Short mmCIF file of C-alpha atoms in Angstrom, two decimals:
data_model
loop_
_atom_site.label_atom_id
_atom_site.label_comp_id
_atom_site.label_asym_id
_atom_site.label_seq_id
_atom_site.Cartn_x
_atom_site.Cartn_y
_atom_site.Cartn_z
CA MET A 209 -5.77 21.65 -2.55
CA SER A 210 -7.62 18.65 -3.74
CA LYS A 211 -8.85 16.41 -1.05
CA LYS A 212 -9.79 13.06 0.30
CA LEU A 213 -12.90 11.68 -1.15
CA ARG A 214 -14.41 8.26 -0.34
CA PRO A 215 -13.37 5.79 -2.93
CA VAL A 216 -17.13 4.35 -3.40
CA LEU A 217 -18.04 7.91 -4.22
CA ILE A 218 -15.58 8.50 -6.85
CA GLY A 219 -16.81 7.61 -10.50
CA ALA A 220 -20.19 6.91 -9.10
CA LEU A 221 -21.12 10.76 -9.15
CA GLY A 222 -18.63 11.84 -12.02
CA ALA A 223 -21.45 12.03 -14.54
CA ALA A 224 -24.04 13.23 -12.55
CA SER A 225 -25.58 16.50 -13.98
CA VAL A 226 -25.60 19.72 -12.22
CA ALA A 227 -28.86 19.91 -10.41
CA ALA A 228 -30.27 23.42 -9.61
CA LEU A 229 -29.75 24.51 -6.16
CA VAL A 230 -32.76 24.66 -4.11
CA ILE A 231 -32.88 26.08 -0.64
CA THR A 232 -35.88 26.74 1.47
CA THR A 233 -35.77 29.15 4.18
CA PRO A 234 -38.04 29.09 7.32
CA ALA A 235 -41.07 31.08 7.05
CA LEU A 236 -41.35 34.05 9.23
CA SER A 237 -44.50 34.38 11.26
CA SER A 238 -46.25 37.83 11.23
CA ALA A 239 -47.56 37.55 14.42
CA ALA A 240 -43.87 37.37 16.44
CA PRO A 241 -40.37 38.20 15.11
CA ALA A 242 -38.28 35.00 14.30
CA PRO A 243 -35.46 33.74 16.45
CA PRO A 244 -31.89 34.99 15.58
CA ALA A 245 -31.30 31.39 13.86
CA ALA A 246 -33.86 31.87 11.38
CA GLN A 247 -33.37 35.26 10.40
CA SER A 248 -31.72 35.98 7.10
CA ALA A 249 -28.07 37.63 6.81
CA ALA A 250 -29.78 41.09 5.69
CA SER A 251 -31.85 41.46 8.65
CA VAL A 252 -28.95 40.29 11.07
CA ASN A 253 -26.65 42.71 9.05
CA ALA A 254 -23.57 41.58 10.65
CA VAL A 255 -20.17 40.69 8.97
CA GLY A 256 -18.66 38.04 10.71
CA ASP A 257 -15.06 37.31 11.84
CA LEU A 258 -14.04 33.80 11.22
CA SER A 259 -10.58 34.45 12.42
CA VAL A 260 -11.93 34.69 16.30
CA ALA A 261 -10.40 31.62 17.67
CA ALA A 262 -13.53 29.89 18.58
CA LYS A 263 -14.96 30.14 14.85
CA LYS A 264 -11.57 29.54 13.63
CA GLU A 265 -11.67 26.11 15.37
CA ILE A 266 -14.84 25.10 14.16
CA ALA A 267 -13.77 26.03 10.63
CA MET A 268 -10.92 23.52 10.82
CA LYS A 269 -13.03 20.89 12.15
CA LEU A 270 -15.55 21.57 9.32
CA VAL A 271 -12.88 21.23 6.72
CA SER A 272 -11.45 18.35 8.59
CA SER A 273 -14.69 16.44 8.41
CA ALA A 274 -14.65 16.83 4.75
CA GLU A 275 -11.00 16.37 4.05
CA ASN A 276 -10.35 13.44 6.55
CA SER A 277 -13.50 12.23 7.86
CA SER A 278 -12.59 13.41 11.04
CA LEU A 279 -13.09 16.51 13.62
CA ASP A 280 -9.65 15.79 14.92
CA TRP A 281 -7.71 18.25 12.42
CA LYS A 282 -4.71 18.45 14.53
CA ALA A 283 -4.20 14.76 13.99
CA GLN A 284 -3.59 15.31 10.27
CA TYR A 285 -0.10 17.18 10.38
CA LYS A 286 1.25 13.77 9.86
CA TYR A 287 -1.40 12.78 6.98
CA ILE A 288 0.00 11.76 3.56
CA GLU A 289 -0.93 9.89 0.76
CA ASP A 290 -1.63 9.89 -3.02
CA ILE A 291 -5.69 10.01 -3.36
CA GLY A 292 -5.48 9.37 -7.16
CA ASP A 293 -6.71 12.61 -8.18
CA GLY A 294 -3.83 13.42 -10.35
CA ARG A 295 -1.89 15.75 -7.75
CA GLY A 296 0.56 13.45 -6.41
CA TYR A 297 1.03 13.43 -2.76
CA THR A 298 -1.85 15.12 -0.74
CA ALA A 299 -0.59 15.62 3.12
CA GLY A 300 -1.09 17.74 6.21
CA ILE A 301 -3.80 19.56 7.79
CA ILE A 302 -5.01 21.45 4.54
CA GLY A 303 -3.91 18.76 2.13
CA PHE A 304 -0.77 20.21 0.52
CA CYS A 305 -0.35 18.65 -2.54
CA SER A 306 3.10 17.77 -4.51
CA GLY A 307 1.71 18.30 -7.90
CA THR A 308 0.27 21.78 -6.95
CA GLY A 309 2.87 23.91 -5.53
CA ASP A 310 1.70 24.50 -2.20
CA MET A 311 3.57 21.33 -0.68
CA LEU A 312 6.88 22.63 -1.94
CA GLU A 313 6.09 26.10 -0.77
CA LEU A 314 5.64 24.76 2.81
CA VAL A 315 8.69 22.54 2.93
CA GLN A 316 10.48 25.56 1.57
CA ALA A 317 9.20 27.71 4.47
CA TYR A 318 9.72 25.02 6.88
CA THR A 319 13.53 24.47 5.72
CA ASP A 320 14.10 28.38 5.81
CA ALA A 321 13.09 28.05 9.52
CA VAL A 322 14.66 24.97 10.39
CA PRO A 323 17.46 24.32 7.87
CA ASN A 324 18.33 20.75 9.24
CA ASN A 325 15.13 19.02 9.06
CA PRO A 326 13.98 15.85 7.51
CA LEU A 327 12.26 17.11 4.64
CA ALA A 328 14.86 19.52 3.29
CA LYS A 329 16.86 17.00 1.30
CA TYR A 330 13.47 16.56 -0.80
CA LEU A 331 13.17 19.78 -2.10
CA PRO A 332 14.85 19.11 -5.39
CA ALA A 333 12.57 16.30 -5.95
CA LEU A 334 9.52 18.25 -5.23
CA LYS A 335 10.48 20.99 -7.39
CA LYS A 336 10.75 18.33 -10.23
CA VAL A 337 7.58 16.63 -9.83
CA ASN A 338 5.33 19.98 -9.32
CA GLY A 339 2.79 20.17 -11.88
CA THR A 340 2.65 16.36 -11.81
CA ASP A 341 1.42 13.58 -10.09
CA SER A 342 4.88 11.86 -10.26
CA HIS A 343 6.62 10.31 -6.89
CA SER A 344 9.85 10.48 -8.56
CA GLY A 345 12.45 11.07 -5.89
CA LEU A 346 9.94 10.90 -3.37
CA GLY A 347 8.19 7.59 -2.37
CA SER A 348 8.21 5.75 0.89
CA ALA A 349 11.11 7.64 2.16
CA PHE A 350 9.28 11.11 1.74
CA GLU A 351 6.42 9.63 3.77
CA SER A 352 8.34 8.70 6.60
CA ALA A 353 10.17 11.93 6.58
CA TRP A 354 6.92 13.83 6.50
CA LYS A 355 5.54 11.81 9.48
CA GLN A 356 8.86 12.29 11.38
CA ALA A 357 8.61 16.02 10.73
CA ALA A 358 5.08 16.23 11.67
CA ALA A 359 5.91 15.17 15.22
CA THR A 360 7.80 18.41 15.61
CA THR A 361 6.22 21.67 16.60
CA ALA A 362 8.25 23.58 13.91
CA PHE A 363 6.39 21.97 11.20
CA GLN A 364 3.18 21.92 12.55
CA THR A 365 3.77 25.69 12.81
CA ALA A 366 4.78 25.73 9.35
CA GLN A 367 1.77 24.11 8.18
CA ASN A 368 -0.48 26.55 10.42
CA ASN A 369 1.22 29.48 8.63
CA GLU A 370 0.90 28.22 5.32
CA ARG A 371 -2.52 27.29 5.76
CA ASP A 372 -3.26 30.98 7.08
CA ARG A 373 -1.13 32.93 4.37
CA VAL A 374 -2.44 30.80 1.27
CA TYR A 375 -6.20 29.85 2.13
CA PHE A 376 -7.47 31.21 5.56
CA ASN A 377 -6.64 34.76 5.46
CA PRO A 378 -7.26 35.64 1.82
CA ALA A 379 -10.60 33.93 2.09
CA VAL A 380 -11.67 35.54 5.59
CA SER A 381 -10.37 39.00 3.91
CA GLN A 382 -12.30 38.74 0.84
CA GLY A 383 -15.69 37.54 2.88
CA LYS A 384 -15.21 40.72 5.36
CA THR A 385 -14.60 42.76 2.07
CA ASP A 386 -18.15 41.19 0.64
CA GLY A 387 -19.78 41.96 3.88
CA LEU A 388 -20.43 37.99 4.54
CA SER A 389 -20.90 36.44 7.77
CA ASN A 390 -19.16 33.58 9.51
CA LEU A 391 -20.86 31.21 7.45
CA GLY A 392 -19.96 32.98 4.00
CA GLN A 393 -16.49 33.26 5.00
CA PHE A 394 -16.54 29.66 5.77
CA ALA A 395 -17.91 29.05 2.37
CA TYR A 396 -15.06 31.33 0.86
CA TYR A 397 -12.37 29.24 2.96
CA ASP A 398 -13.67 25.65 1.94
CA ALA A 399 -14.08 26.70 -1.63
CA ILE A 400 -10.42 27.95 -1.94
CA VAL A 401 -8.99 24.89 0.02
CA MET A 402 -10.78 22.65 -2.59
CA HIS A 403 -10.21 24.85 -5.73
CA GLY A 404 -7.29 27.10 -4.82
CA PRO A 405 -6.59 30.71 -5.15
CA GLY A 406 -6.52 32.21 -8.54
CA THR A 407 -9.03 33.85 -11.02
CA ASP A 408 -9.53 31.08 -13.68
CA HIS A 409 -12.93 29.36 -14.09
CA SER A 410 -12.01 26.65 -11.76
CA SER A 411 -10.48 28.47 -8.96
CA PHE A 412 -11.85 30.21 -5.97
CA GLY A 413 -11.71 33.59 -7.80
CA GLY A 414 -13.55 32.01 -10.73
CA ILE A 415 -16.44 30.62 -8.86
CA ARG A 416 -16.84 33.95 -7.07
CA SER A 417 -16.81 35.77 -10.48
CA ALA A 418 -19.41 33.28 -11.55
CA ALA A 419 -21.67 33.95 -8.48
CA LEU A 420 -21.15 38.01 -8.57
CA LYS A 421 -22.95 37.60 -12.19
CA LYS A 422 -25.89 36.22 -10.72
CA ALA A 423 -26.21 38.04 -7.21
CA LYS A 424 -24.98 40.84 -5.32
CA THR A 425 -22.90 40.63 -2.30
CA PRO A 426 -24.20 42.25 1.17
CA ALA A 427 -21.31 44.80 0.42
CA GLN A 428 -23.06 45.68 -2.80
CA GLY A 429 -26.42 45.86 -1.23
CA GLY A 430 -27.57 42.59 -1.73
CA ASP A 431 -28.94 39.56 0.50
CA GLU A 432 -26.24 37.33 1.80
CA ALA A 433 -28.65 34.08 1.51
CA THR A 434 -29.12 34.78 -2.08
CA TYR A 435 -25.61 35.32 -2.88
CA LEU A 436 -24.87 32.41 -1.06
CA LYS A 437 -27.01 30.46 -3.13
CA ALA A 438 -25.42 31.83 -6.20
CA PHE A 439 -21.80 31.02 -4.90
CA PHE A 440 -22.87 27.45 -3.80
CA ALA A 441 -24.33 26.98 -7.25
CA ALA A 442 -21.27 28.32 -9.15
CA ARG A 443 -19.08 26.08 -6.91
CA LYS A 444 -20.98 22.87 -7.77
CA VAL A 445 -20.71 23.30 -11.48
CA VAL A 446 -16.91 23.35 -10.92
CA MET A 447 -17.13 20.47 -8.81
CA ASN A 448 -18.95 18.50 -11.19
CA GLU A 449 -16.46 19.11 -13.96
CA GLU A 450 -13.63 16.99 -11.84
CA GLU A 451 -14.54 13.38 -11.14
CA ALA A 452 -12.44 13.70 -8.01
CA HIS A 453 -14.71 16.41 -6.66
CA SER A 454 -17.83 15.30 -8.03
CA ASP A 455 -19.47 14.52 -4.67
CA THR A 456 -20.84 17.87 -3.45
CA SER A 457 -21.94 16.93 -0.19
CA ARG A 458 -19.71 19.14 1.72
CA VAL A 459 -21.77 21.77 0.23
CA ASP A 460 -25.27 20.18 0.09
CA THR A 461 -25.53 18.74 3.73
CA GLU A 462 -22.99 20.88 5.49
CA GLN A 463 -22.94 24.59 4.06
CA VAL A 464 -26.53 24.48 2.68
CA THR A 465 -27.87 22.91 5.84
CA PHE A 466 -26.46 25.70 7.89
CA LEU A 467 -27.84 28.40 5.44
CA ASN A 468 -31.54 26.64 5.67
CA ALA A 469 -31.44 26.98 9.51
CA GLY A 470 -30.22 30.62 9.13
CA ASN A 471 -27.20 29.73 10.97
CA PHE A 472 -25.18 32.51 9.81
CA ASP A 473 -22.97 32.85 12.88
CA LEU A 474 -22.22 29.22 13.04
CA HIS A 475 -23.53 29.19 16.49
CA THR A 476 -23.10 25.73 18.15
CA PRO A 477 -24.58 22.95 18.35
CA LEU A 478 -23.78 22.25 14.47
CA LYS A 479 -24.91 18.93 12.92
CA TRP A 480 -24.05 18.31 9.27
CA LYS A 481 -23.15 15.19 6.93
CA VAL A 482 -20.26 14.83 4.71
CA TYR A 483 -20.15 11.84 2.31
CA GLY A 484 -23.23 10.12 4.39
CA ASP A 485 -21.34 10.48 7.57
CA SER A 486 -22.92 12.55 10.47
CA TYR A 487 -20.89 15.08 12.80
CA THR A 488 -21.87 17.29 15.52
CA ILE A 489 -19.97 20.18 17.12
CA ASN A 490 -21.64 20.92 20.62
#
């Protein structure tokens, strides 16, 4: 949780007010049916499956563009730094944090599978710093050990498994239950990555609850576009409450861009911007 933002953006947007989320949808011609990309989720009426290999790969690249300013998500196994967001170290393919517990759970799972690994000796220190931004007992030696471990298939597998267990699988499962398309399921995944699982106001569960007060999910008989607008608006409220997350471009110029194009399936080519940088998946 808690991801890398461009330093120039932090602070500059911290005091920004929460603007209303305005999304325009392409007009439908009465003379001819709209192409699939411009149809509403209600007219398509298809629940997606973001776990399909090709779609999951797209989801990993989309998250990586926001988390690491790169589409090469597999290059992030070795990534580790303190981004100054109060959560200690942020590392790996999903931004496991030393201060939020998910890094501790990852290293514990890795050690259970591979007892003699470079990170095992840091488990006591990770337990002590959990819930804080402290580097006590960690530091540069821990950073080097992380990079050493990240070169192994075993630690890469451990990262993949924890990503799926804590973030991806729950997001996709809830998205399917709510009758959402691939875009909707990705919106859930991206939100749970940044805000974490849970039911409090600032977690994924809290954001979803706030959206449900404004719109019905497709599974409840609602229109997906209307529901996703409500979900995006609720998420932006939470993002604007924390300076480190106050740049909302991963919603505004990524997910909203796909929604405005009617691209509920996340079919390629995909073009979007995050923090002002442009990306394309062909």
